[in-house]
């Protein structure tokens, strides 16, 4: 039985990557140092979002606990919606996020660093999904939730640092993002407690 989107949202399963990239008025111009940095931050976070989609895809199919499955489904849907909104607003990543091809690395360039970040995300997807493929049932669900908990902690740290460097246009969106991340952390901690074996 499928779980409605309303039910998923009610369960607190809103996407980990925040509304920071839906920015309706933020123009990421290469000739403006502040907004160029915002573009780098947005690309970094979108890369994290791509990883979340492809780590959550198997969980949406394989998880046995309804709340875990709902979280994975909402995670994918929100990131897909986010990407579509970004493209509609013309907020595009500085590298081809999710593209699996080698790129030339040039020391000292933001594009090279973001390209490295993209390659790293793709490698992480392969490694995580290979490890998870060996698990099933309650063990799988707990491993997914634990992984998501750590991923959200990383994202919270990413937003914390980003807020130190982002433009005044970007900071309110990052503050909103922090609230969403905190909600997810609370949801995941609750799921982890629920899945904990009774001794």
Short mmCIF file of N, CA, C and O in Angstrom, two decimals, residues 12-18 48 51-52 56 71 75 79 144-160 177-178 180-189:
data_model
loop_
_atom_site.label_atom_id
_atom_site.label_comp_id
_atom_site.label_asym_id
_atom_site.label_seq_id
_atom_site.Cartn_x
_atom_site.Cartn_y
_atom_site.Cartn_z
N UNK A 12 7.04 13.90 9.30
CA UNK A 12 8.27 14.68 9.42
C UNK A 12 9.30 14.33 8.38
O UNK A 12 10.45 14.69 8.48
N UNK A 13 8.87 13.61 7.34
CA UNK A 13 9.82 13.16 6.33
C UNK A 13 9.91 14.14 5.19
O UNK A 13 9.61 13.85 4.05
N UNK A 14 10.31 15.36 5.51
CA UNK A 14 10.58 16.36 4.49
C UNK A 14 12.02 16.20 4.08
O UNK A 14 12.82 15.68 4.83
N UNK A 15 12.38 16.62 2.88
CA UNK A 15 13.73 16.34 2.39
C UNK A 15 14.81 16.96 3.24
O UNK A 15 14.63 18.02 3.83
N UNK A 16 15.96 16.30 3.26
CA UNK A 16 17.09 16.81 4.04
C UNK A 16 17.68 18.05 3.40
O UNK A 16 18.10 18.97 4.08
N UNK A 17 17.75 18.10 2.08
CA UNK A 17 18.28 19.29 1.44
C UNK A 17 17.20 20.35 1.49
O UNK A 17 16.09 20.12 1.07
N UNK A 18 17.51 21.52 2.02
CA UNK A 18 16.50 22.52 2.32
C UNK A 18 16.06 23.32 1.11
O UNK A 18 16.50 23.13 0.00
N UNK A 48 25.08 16.98 -2.57
CA UNK A 48 24.64 16.18 -1.43
C UNK A 48 23.23 15.65 -1.68
O UNK A 48 22.90 14.51 -1.31
N UNK A 51 23.25 12.61 -3.93
CA UNK A 51 23.64 11.42 -3.18
C UNK A 51 22.46 10.90 -2.36
O UNK A 51 22.21 9.69 -2.32
N UNK A 52 21.71 11.81 -1.74
CA UNK A 52 20.57 11.40 -0.94
C UNK A 52 19.52 10.66 -1.77
O UNK A 52 18.93 9.69 -1.32
N UNK A 56 18.66 6.78 -1.10
CA UNK A 56 17.30 6.56 -0.62
C UNK A 56 16.47 5.70 -1.57
O UNK A 56 15.50 5.07 -1.14
N UNK A 71 9.98 7.84 4.76
CA UNK A 71 11.06 8.82 4.81
C UNK A 71 11.87 8.77 3.53
O UNK A 71 12.18 9.80 2.93
N UNK A 75 12.17 11.72 0.77
CA UNK A 75 13.51 12.24 0.51
C UNK A 75 13.77 12.36 -0.99
O UNK A 75 14.22 13.39 -1.48
N UNK A 79 13.84 16.02 -3.26
CA UNK A 79 15.06 16.40 -3.98
C UNK A 79 14.79 16.55 -5.48
O UNK A 79 15.36 17.42 -6.14
N UNK A 144 19.94 2.08 7.34
CA UNK A 144 19.54 3.24 6.54
C UNK A 144 19.28 4.45 7.43
O UNK A 144 19.77 5.56 7.16
N UNK A 145 18.51 4.25 8.50
CA UNK A 145 18.19 5.35 9.40
C UNK A 145 19.46 5.90 10.04
O UNK A 145 19.65 7.12 10.14
N UNK A 146 20.36 5.02 10.46
CA UNK A 146 21.62 5.47 11.07
C UNK A 146 22.45 6.27 10.07
O UNK A 146 23.03 7.31 10.41
N UNK A 147 22.49 5.80 8.82
CA UNK A 147 23.22 6.52 7.78
C UNK A 147 22.63 7.89 7.51
O UNK A 147 23.35 8.88 7.35
N UNK A 148 21.29 7.95 7.50
CA UNK A 148 20.63 9.23 7.27
C UNK A 148 20.85 10.19 8.43
O UNK A 148 20.99 11.40 8.23
N UNK A 149 20.90 9.64 9.63
CA UNK A 149 21.15 10.48 10.79
C UNK A 149 22.52 11.14 10.68
O UNK A 149 22.66 12.35 10.88
N UNK A 150 23.53 10.38 10.29
CA UNK A 150 24.87 10.94 10.12
C UNK A 150 24.91 11.93 8.95
O UNK A 150 25.57 12.97 9.04
N UNK A 151 24.20 11.60 7.87
CA UNK A 151 24.16 12.50 6.71
C UNK A 151 23.54 13.85 7.08
O UNK A 151 24.01 14.91 6.64
N UNK A 152 22.50 13.81 7.89
CA UNK A 152 21.84 15.05 8.30
C UNK A 152 22.71 15.85 9.26
O UNK A 152 22.67 17.09 9.25
N UNK A 153 23.47 15.17 10.08
CA UNK A 153 24.42 15.87 10.95
C UNK A 153 25.47 16.59 10.11
O UNK A 153 25.83 17.74 10.39
N UNK A 154 25.94 15.91 9.06
CA UNK A 154 26.90 16.53 8.14
C UNK A 154 26.29 17.75 7.46
O UNK A 154 26.94 18.79 7.30
N UNK A 155 25.04 17.62 7.02
CA UNK A 155 24.39 18.72 6.34
C UNK A 155 24.20 19.91 7.27
O UNK A 155 24.37 21.07 6.87
N UNK A 156 23.87 19.64 8.53
CA UNK A 156 23.72 20.73 9.49
C UNK A 156 25.04 21.48 9.63
O UNK A 156 25.05 22.72 9.67
N UNK A 157 26.13 20.75 9.68
CA UNK A 157 27.44 21.40 9.77
C UNK A 157 27.74 22.19 8.49
O UNK A 157 28.32 23.28 8.55
N UNK A 158 27.34 21.64 7.34
CA UNK A 158 27.53 22.34 6.08
C UNK A 158 26.81 23.68 6.08
O UNK A 158 27.36 24.72 5.70
N UNK A 159 25.56 23.67 6.53
CA UNK A 159 24.77 24.90 6.56
C UNK A 159 25.34 25.88 7.59
O UNK A 159 25.39 27.10 7.35
N UNK A 160 25.81 25.35 8.72
CA UNK A 160 26.40 26.21 9.75
C UNK A 160 27.59 26.99 9.18
O UNK A 160 27.71 28.21 9.38
N UNK A 177 16.61 26.50 6.20
CA UNK A 177 17.13 25.15 6.01
C UNK A 177 17.50 24.50 7.33
O UNK A 177 17.24 23.31 7.56
N UNK A 178 18.10 25.29 8.21
CA UNK A 178 18.52 24.74 9.49
C UNK A 178 17.33 24.21 10.29
O UNK A 178 17.43 23.16 10.94
N UNK A 180 14.59 22.94 9.02
CA UNK A 180 14.18 21.69 8.39
C UNK A 180 15.12 20.56 8.79
O UNK A 180 14.69 19.44 9.10
N UNK A 181 16.41 20.84 8.79
CA UNK A 181 17.39 19.83 9.17
C UNK A 181 17.17 19.37 10.60
O UNK A 181 17.21 18.18 10.91
N UNK A 182 16.92 20.31 11.49
CA UNK A 182 16.67 19.97 12.90
C UNK A 182 15.44 19.06 13.02
O UNK A 182 15.43 18.12 13.82
N UNK A 183 14.41 19.36 12.24
CA UNK A 183 13.21 18.51 12.25
C UNK A 183 13.55 17.09 11.80
O UNK A 183 13.10 16.11 12.38
N UNK A 184 14.36 16.99 10.77
CA UNK A 184 14.77 15.68 10.27
C UNK A 184 15.60 14.91 11.28
O UNK A 184 15.43 13.70 11.45
N UNK A 185 16.48 15.63 11.94
CA UNK A 185 17.30 14.97 12.95
C UNK A 185 16.42 14.40 14.05
O UNK A 185 16.64 13.28 14.52
N UNK A 186 15.43 15.16 14.46
CA UNK A 186 14.50 14.69 15.49
C UNK A 186 13.73 13.46 15.01
O UNK A 186 13.58 12.48 15.73
N UNK A 187 13.26 13.51 13.75
CA UNK A 187 12.52 12.38 13.18
C UNK A 187 13.39 11.13 13.12
O UNK A 187 12.95 10.03 13.50
N UNK A 188 14.61 11.29 12.66
CA UNK A 188 15.51 10.15 12.52
C UNK A 188 15.90 9.57 13.88
O UNK A 188 16.00 8.34 14.03
N UNK A 189 16.11 10.42 14.86
CA UNK A 189 16.41 9.93 16.20
C UNK A 189 15.24 9.12 16.75
O UNK A 189 15.43 8.08 17.41
#
